XYZ file of N, CA, C and O in Angstrom:
640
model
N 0.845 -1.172 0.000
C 0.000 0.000 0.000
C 0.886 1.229 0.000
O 1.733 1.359 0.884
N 0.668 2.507 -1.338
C 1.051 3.342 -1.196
C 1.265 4.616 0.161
O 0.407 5.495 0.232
N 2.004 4.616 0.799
C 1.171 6.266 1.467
C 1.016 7.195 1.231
O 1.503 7.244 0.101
N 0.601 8.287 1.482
C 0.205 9.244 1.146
C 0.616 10.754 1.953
O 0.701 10.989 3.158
N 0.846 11.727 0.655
C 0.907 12.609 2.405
C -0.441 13.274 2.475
O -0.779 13.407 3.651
N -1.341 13.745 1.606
C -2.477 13.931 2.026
C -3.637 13.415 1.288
O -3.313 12.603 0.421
N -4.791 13.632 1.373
C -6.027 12.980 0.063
C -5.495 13.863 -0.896
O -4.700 13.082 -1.419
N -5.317 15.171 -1.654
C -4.913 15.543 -2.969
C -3.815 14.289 -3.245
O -4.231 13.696 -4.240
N -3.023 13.881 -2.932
C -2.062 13.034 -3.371
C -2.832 11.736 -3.626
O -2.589 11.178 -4.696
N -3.671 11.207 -2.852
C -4.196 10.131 -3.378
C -5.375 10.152 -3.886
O -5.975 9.095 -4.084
N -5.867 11.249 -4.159
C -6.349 12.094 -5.057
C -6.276 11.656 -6.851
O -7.021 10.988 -7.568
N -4.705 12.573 -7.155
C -3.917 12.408 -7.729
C -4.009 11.177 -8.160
O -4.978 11.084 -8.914
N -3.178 9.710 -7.969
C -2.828 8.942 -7.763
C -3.791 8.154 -8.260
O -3.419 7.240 -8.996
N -5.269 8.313 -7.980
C -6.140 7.212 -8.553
C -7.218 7.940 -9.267
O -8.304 7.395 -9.466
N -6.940 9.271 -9.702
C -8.313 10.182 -10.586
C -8.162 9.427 -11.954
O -7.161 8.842 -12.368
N -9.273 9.560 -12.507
C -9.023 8.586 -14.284
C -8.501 10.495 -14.639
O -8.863 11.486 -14.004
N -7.602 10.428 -15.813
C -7.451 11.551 -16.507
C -7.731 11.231 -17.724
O -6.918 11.526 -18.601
N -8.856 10.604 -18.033
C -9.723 10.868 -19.763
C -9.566 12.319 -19.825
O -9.380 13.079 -18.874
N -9.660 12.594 -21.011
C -10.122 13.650 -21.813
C -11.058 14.840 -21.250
O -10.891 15.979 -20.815
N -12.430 13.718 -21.560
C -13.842 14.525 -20.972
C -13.850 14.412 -19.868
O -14.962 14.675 -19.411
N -12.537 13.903 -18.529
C -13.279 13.803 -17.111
C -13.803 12.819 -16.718
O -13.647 12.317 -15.605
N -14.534 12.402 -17.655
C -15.510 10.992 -17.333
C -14.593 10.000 -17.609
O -13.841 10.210 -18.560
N -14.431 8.522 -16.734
C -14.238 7.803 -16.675
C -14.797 6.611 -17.298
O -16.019 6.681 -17.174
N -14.369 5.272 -18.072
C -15.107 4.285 -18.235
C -14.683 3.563 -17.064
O -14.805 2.417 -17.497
N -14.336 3.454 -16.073
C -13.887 2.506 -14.920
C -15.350 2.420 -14.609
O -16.332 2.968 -15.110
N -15.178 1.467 -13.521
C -16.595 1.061 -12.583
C -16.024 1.718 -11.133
O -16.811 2.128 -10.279
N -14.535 1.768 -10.959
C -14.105 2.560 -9.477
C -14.742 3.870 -9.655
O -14.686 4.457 -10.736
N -15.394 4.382 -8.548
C -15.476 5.635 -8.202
C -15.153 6.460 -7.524
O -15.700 7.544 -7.321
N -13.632 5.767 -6.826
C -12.648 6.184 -5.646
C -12.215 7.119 -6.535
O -12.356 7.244 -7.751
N -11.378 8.077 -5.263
C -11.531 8.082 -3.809
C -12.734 9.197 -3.699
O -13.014 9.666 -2.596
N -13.496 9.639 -4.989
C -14.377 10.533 -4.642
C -15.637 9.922 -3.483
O -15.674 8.758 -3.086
N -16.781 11.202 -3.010
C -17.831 10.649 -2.017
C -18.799 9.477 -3.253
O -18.963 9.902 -4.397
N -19.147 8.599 -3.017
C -20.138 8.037 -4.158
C -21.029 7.532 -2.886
O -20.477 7.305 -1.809
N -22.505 7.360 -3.072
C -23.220 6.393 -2.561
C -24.155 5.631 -3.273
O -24.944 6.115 -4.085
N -24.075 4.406 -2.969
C -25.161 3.352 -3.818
C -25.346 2.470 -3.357
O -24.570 2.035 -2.506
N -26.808 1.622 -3.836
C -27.233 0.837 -3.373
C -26.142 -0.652 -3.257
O -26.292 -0.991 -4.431
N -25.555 -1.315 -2.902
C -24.645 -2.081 -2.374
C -25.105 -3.394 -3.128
O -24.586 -3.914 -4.116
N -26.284 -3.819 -2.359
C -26.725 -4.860 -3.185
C -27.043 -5.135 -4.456
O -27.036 -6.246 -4.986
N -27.395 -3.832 -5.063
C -28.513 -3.911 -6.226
C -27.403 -4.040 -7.154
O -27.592 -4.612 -8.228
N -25.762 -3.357 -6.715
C -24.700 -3.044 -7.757
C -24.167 -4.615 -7.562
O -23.976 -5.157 -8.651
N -23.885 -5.468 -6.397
C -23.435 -6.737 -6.336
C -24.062 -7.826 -6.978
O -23.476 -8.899 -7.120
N -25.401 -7.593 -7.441
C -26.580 -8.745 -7.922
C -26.071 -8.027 -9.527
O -25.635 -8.789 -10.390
N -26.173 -6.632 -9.777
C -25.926 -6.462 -11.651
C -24.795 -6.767 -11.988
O -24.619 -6.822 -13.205
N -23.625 -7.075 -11.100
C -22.115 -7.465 -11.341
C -22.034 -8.950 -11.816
O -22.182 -9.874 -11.017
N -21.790 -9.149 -13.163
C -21.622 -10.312 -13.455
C -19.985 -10.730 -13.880
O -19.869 -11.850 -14.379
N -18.921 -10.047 -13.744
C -17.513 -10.269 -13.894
C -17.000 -10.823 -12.074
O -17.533 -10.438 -11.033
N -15.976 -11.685 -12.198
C -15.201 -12.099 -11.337
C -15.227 -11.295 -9.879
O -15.589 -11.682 -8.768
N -14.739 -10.127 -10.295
C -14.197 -8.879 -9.468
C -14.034 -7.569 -10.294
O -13.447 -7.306 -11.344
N -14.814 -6.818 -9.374
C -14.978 -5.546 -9.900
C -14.683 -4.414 -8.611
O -15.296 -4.327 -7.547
N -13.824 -3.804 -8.976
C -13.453 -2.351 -7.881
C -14.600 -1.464 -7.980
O -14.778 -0.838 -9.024
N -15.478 -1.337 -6.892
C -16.418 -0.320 -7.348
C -15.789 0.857 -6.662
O -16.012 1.829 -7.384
N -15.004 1.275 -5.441
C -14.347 2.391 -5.137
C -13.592 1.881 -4.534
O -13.766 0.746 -4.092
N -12.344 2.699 -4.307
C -10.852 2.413 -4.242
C -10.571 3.915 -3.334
O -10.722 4.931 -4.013
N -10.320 4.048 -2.394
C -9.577 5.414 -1.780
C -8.834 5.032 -1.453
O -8.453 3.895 -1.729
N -8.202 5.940 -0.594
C -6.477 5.440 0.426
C -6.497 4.897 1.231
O -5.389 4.643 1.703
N -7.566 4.407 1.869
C -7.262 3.839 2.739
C -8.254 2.679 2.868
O -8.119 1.815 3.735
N -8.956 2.684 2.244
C -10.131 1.358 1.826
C -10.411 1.296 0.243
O -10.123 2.101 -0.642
N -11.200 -0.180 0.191
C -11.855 -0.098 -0.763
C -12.786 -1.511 -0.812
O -12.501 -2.558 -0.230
N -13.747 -1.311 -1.498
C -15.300 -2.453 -1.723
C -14.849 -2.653 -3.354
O -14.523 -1.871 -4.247
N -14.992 -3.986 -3.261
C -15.119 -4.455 -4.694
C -16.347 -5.557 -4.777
O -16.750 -5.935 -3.678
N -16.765 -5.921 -5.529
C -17.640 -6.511 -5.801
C -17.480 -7.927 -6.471
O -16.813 -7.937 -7.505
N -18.021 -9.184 -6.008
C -17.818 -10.935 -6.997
C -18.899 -11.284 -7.202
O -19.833 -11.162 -6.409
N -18.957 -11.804 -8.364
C -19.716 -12.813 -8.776
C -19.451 -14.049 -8.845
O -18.740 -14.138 -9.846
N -19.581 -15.098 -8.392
C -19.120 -16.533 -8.275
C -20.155 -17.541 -8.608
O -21.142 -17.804 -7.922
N -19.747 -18.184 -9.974
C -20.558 -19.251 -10.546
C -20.885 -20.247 -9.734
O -20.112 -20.555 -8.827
N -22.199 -20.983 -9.940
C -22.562 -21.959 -9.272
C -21.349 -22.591 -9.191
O -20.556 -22.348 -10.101
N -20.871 -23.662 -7.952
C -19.679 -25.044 -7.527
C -18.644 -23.858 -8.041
O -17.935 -24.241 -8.971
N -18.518 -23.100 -7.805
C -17.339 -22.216 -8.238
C -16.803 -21.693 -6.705
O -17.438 -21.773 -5.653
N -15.559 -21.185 -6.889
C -14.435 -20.587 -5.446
C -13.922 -19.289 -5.632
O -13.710 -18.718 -6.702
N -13.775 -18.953 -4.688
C -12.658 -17.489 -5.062
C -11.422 -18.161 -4.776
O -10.400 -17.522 -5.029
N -11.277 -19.550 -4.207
C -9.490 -19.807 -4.114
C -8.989 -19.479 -3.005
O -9.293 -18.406 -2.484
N -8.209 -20.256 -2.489
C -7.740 -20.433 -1.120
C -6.922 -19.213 -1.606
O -6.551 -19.024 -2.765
N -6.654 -18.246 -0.310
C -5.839 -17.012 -0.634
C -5.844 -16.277 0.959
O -6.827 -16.473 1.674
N -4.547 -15.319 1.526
C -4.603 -15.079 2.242
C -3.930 -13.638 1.920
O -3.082 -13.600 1.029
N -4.397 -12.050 2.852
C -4.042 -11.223 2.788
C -3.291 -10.432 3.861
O -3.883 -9.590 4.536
N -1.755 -10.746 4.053
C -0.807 -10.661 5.181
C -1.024 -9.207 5.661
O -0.735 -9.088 6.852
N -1.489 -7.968 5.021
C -1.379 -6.894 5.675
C -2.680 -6.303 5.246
O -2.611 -5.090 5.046
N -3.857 -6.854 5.050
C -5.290 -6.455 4.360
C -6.176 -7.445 5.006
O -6.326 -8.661 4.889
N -6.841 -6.296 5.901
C -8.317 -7.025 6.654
C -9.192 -6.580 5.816
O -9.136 -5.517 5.197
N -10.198 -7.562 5.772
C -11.341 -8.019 4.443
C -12.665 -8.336 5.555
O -12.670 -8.925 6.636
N -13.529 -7.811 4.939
C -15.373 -8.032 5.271
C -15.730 -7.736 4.176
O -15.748 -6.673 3.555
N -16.132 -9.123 3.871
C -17.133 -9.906 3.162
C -18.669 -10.294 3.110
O -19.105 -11.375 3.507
N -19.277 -9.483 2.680
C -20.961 -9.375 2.413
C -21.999 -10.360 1.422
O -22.377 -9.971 0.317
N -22.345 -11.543 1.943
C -23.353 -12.172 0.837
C -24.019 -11.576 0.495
O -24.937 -11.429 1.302
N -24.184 -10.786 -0.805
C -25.485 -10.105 -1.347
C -26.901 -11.024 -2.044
O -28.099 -10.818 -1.851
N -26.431 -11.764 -2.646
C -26.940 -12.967 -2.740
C -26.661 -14.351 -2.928
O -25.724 -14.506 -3.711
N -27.030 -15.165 -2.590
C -27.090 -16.804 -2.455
C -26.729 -17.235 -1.534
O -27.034 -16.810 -0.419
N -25.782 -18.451 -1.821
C -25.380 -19.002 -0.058
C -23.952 -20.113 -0.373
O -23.801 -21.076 -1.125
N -23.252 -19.565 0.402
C -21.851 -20.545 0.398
C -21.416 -20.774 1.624
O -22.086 -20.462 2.608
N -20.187 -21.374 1.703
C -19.477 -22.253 2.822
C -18.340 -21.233 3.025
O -17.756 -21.416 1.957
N -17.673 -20.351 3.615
C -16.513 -20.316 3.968
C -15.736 -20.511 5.140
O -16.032 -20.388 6.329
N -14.473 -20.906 4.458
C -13.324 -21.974 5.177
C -12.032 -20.654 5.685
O -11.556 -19.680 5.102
N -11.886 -21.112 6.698
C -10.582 -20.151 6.882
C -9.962 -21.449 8.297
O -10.287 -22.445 8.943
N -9.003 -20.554 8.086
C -7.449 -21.878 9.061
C -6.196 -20.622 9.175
O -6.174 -19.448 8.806
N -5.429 -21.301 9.712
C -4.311 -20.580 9.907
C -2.785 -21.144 8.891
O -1.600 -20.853 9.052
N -3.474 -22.061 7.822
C -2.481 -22.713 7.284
C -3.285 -22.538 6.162
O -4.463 -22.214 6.314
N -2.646 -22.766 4.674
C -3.240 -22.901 3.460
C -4.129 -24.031 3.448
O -5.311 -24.044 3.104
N -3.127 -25.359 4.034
C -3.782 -26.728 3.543
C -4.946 -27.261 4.859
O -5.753 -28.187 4.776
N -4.734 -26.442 5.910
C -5.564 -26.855 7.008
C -6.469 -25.730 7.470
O -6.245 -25.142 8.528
N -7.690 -25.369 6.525
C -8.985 -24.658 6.747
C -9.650 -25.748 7.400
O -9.856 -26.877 6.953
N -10.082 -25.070 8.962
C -10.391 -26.072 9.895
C -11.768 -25.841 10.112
O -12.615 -26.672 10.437
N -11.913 -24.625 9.899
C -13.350 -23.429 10.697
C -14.226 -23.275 9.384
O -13.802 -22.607 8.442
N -15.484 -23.921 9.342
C -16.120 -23.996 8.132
C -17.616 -23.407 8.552
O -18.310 -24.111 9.286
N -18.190 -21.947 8.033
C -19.717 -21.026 8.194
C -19.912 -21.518 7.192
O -19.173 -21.956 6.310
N -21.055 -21.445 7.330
C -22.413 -21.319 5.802
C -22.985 -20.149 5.416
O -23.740 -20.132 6.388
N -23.137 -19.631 5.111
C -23.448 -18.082 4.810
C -24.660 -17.737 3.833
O -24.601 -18.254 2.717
N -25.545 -17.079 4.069
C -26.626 -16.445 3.140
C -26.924 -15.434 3.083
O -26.805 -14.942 4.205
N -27.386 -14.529 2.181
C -27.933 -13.361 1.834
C -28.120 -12.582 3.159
O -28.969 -12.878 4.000
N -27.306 -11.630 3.253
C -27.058 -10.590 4.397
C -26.085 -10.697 5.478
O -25.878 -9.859 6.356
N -25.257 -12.321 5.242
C -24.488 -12.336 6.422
C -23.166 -12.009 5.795
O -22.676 -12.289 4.701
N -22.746 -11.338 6.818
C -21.053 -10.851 6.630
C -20.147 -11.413 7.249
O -20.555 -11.654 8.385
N -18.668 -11.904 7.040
C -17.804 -12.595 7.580
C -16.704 -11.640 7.914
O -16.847 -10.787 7.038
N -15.976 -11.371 8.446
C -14.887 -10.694 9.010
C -13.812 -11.447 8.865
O -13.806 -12.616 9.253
N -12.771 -10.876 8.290
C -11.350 -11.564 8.041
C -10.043 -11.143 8.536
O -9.385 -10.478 7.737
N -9.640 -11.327 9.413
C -8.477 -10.392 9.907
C -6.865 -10.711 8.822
O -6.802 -11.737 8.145
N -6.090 -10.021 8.828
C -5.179 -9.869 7.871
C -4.519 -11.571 8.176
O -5.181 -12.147 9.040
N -3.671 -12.182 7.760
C -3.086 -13.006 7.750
C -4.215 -14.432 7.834
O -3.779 -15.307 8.582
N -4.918 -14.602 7.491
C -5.648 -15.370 8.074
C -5.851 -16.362 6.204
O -6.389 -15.837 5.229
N -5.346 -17.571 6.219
C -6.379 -18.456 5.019
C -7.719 -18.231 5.079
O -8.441 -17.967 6.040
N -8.012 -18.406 3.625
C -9.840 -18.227 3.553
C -9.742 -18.903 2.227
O -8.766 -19.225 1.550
N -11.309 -19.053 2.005
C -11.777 -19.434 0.609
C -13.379 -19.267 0.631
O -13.976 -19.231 1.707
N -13.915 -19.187 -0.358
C -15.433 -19.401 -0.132
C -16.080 -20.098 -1.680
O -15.659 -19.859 -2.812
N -16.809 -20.685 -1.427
C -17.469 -21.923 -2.411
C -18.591 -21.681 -2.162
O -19.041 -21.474 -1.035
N -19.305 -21.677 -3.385
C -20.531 -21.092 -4.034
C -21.220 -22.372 -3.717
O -20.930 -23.336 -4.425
N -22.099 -22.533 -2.747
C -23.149 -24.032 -2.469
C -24.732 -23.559 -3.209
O -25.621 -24.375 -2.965
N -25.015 -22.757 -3.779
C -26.328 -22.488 -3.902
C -26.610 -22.820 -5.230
O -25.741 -23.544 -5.716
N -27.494 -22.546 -5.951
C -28.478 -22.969 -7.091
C -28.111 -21.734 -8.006
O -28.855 -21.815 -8.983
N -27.301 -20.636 -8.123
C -27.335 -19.442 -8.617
C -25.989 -18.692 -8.608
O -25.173 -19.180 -7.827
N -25.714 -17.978 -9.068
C -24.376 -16.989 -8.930
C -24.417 -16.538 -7.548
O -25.472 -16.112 -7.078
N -23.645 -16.582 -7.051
C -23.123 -16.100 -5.428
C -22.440 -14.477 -6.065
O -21.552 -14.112 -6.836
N -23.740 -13.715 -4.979
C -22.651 -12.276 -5.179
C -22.054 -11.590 -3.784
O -22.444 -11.522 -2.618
N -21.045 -11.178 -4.437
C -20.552 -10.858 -2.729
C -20.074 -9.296 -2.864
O -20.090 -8.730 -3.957
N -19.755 -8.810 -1.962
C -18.938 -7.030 -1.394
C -18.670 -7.336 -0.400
O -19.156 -7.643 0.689
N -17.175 -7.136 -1.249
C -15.907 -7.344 0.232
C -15.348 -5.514 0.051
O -15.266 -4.647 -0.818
N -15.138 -5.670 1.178
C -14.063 -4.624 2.249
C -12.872 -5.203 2.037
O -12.704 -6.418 1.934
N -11.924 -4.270 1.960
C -10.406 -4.400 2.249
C -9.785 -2.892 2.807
O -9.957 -1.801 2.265
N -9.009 -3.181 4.066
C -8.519 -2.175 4.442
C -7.057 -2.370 5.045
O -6.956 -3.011 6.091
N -5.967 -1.868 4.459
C -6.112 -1.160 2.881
C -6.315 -1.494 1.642
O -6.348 -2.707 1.434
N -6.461 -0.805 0.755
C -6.855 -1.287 -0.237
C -5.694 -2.525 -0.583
O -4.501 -2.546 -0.282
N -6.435 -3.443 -1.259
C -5.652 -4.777 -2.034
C -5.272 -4.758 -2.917
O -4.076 -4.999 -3.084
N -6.372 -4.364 -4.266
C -6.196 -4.276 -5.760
C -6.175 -2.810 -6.322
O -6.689 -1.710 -6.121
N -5.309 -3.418 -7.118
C -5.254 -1.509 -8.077
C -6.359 -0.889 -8.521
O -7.252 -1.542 -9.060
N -6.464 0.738 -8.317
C -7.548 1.503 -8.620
C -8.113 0.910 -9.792
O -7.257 0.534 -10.593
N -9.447 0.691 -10.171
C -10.227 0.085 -11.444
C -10.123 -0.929 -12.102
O -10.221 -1.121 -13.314
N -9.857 -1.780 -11.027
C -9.909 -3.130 -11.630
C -10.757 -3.555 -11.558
O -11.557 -3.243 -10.677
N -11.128 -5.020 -12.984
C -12.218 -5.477 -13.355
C -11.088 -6.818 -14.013
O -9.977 -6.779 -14.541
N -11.905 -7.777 -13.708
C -11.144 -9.269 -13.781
C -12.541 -9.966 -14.086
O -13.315 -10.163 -13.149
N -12.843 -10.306 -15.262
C -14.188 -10.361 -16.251
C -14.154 -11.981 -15.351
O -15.142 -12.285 -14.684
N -13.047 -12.847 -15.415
C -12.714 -14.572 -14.603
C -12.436 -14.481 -13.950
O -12.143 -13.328 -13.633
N -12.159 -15.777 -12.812
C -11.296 -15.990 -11.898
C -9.862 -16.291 -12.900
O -8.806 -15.842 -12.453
N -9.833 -16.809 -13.823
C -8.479 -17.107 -14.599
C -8.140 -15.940 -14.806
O -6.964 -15.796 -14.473
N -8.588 -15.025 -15.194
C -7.708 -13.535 -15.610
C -7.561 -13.214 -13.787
O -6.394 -13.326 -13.414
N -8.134 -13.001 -13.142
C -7.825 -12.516 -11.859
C -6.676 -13.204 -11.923
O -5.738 -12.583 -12.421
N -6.355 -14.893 -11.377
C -5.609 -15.546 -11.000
C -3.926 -15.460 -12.298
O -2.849 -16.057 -12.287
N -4.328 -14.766 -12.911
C -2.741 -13.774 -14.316
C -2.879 -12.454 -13.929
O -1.922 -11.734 -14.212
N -3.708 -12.000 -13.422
C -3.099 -10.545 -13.004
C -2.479 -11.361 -10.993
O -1.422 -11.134 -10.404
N -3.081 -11.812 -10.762
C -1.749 -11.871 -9.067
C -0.859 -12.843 -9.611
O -0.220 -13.503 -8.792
N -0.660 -13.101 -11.007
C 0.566 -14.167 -10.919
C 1.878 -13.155 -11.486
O 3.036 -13.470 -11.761
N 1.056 -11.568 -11.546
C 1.930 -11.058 -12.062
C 2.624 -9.974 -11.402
O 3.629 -9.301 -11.628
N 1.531 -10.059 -10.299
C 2.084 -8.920 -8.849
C 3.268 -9.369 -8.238
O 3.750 -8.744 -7.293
């Protein structure tokens, strides 16, 4: 995570500079934005989508195919809350990659809390696309990202 010395700098740092101002990103960091949470997590049909990105947080948004995962993965200096917007899955977290010991079930409205260092994964058990809005603080992924797969996600961190 970059620091900053003030918001103009991270400001700076993550404004789109198109032309007209307007952006095609889906981030709307670090400006104020408010929106409906769910309604944007249920129309999200790509992998992962940054919907805002500031300096010091950011919400992105998943879609996860039926029997589908986000992948065992752990974030050493990034605490994550995680929002079922809709459907219902299993997530696994442990203190080891290969030994996720601690297994919730999760549905529409429940949130999981992830503290930094911690294994996780979550698996889509329901009949439907699993959508989720996660928290990360600090931010994880670069301003305006959009990872249409989990395979393109999983080539952009093979390249971090």
């Amino acid at each position: 995570m970059q620091a900053f010395k003030n918001n103009m700098d991270c400001y700076r740092n993550h404004h789109c500079e198109c032309e007209d101002r307007r952006c095609h990103s889906h981030d709307h960091g670090p400006e104020v934005y408010a929106v409906n949470v769910q309604r944007a997590a249920q129309e999200n049909n790509y992998f992962r989508t940054a919907l805002w990105t500031g300096c010091y947080g950011q919400m992105t948004l998943m879609s996860i195919p039926v029997c589908g995962e986000i992948g065992v993965e752990i974030h050493q200096d990034t605490d994550q809350i995680i929002t079922v917007e809709q459907g219902q899955c299993v997530v696994k977290i442990g203190e080891h990659r290969d030994c996720l010991h601690v297994y919730k079930t999760l549905c529409q409205g429940t949130t999981v809390f992830i503290p930094a260092g911690t294994w996780h994964n979550i698996i889509n058990t329901g009949r439907c696309s699993l959508k989720l809005s996660s928290i990360y603080a600090p931010p994880h992924h670069p301003w305006g990202t959009v990872h249409r797969t989990k395979a393109e996600a999983e080539a952009a961190a093979a390249k971090e």
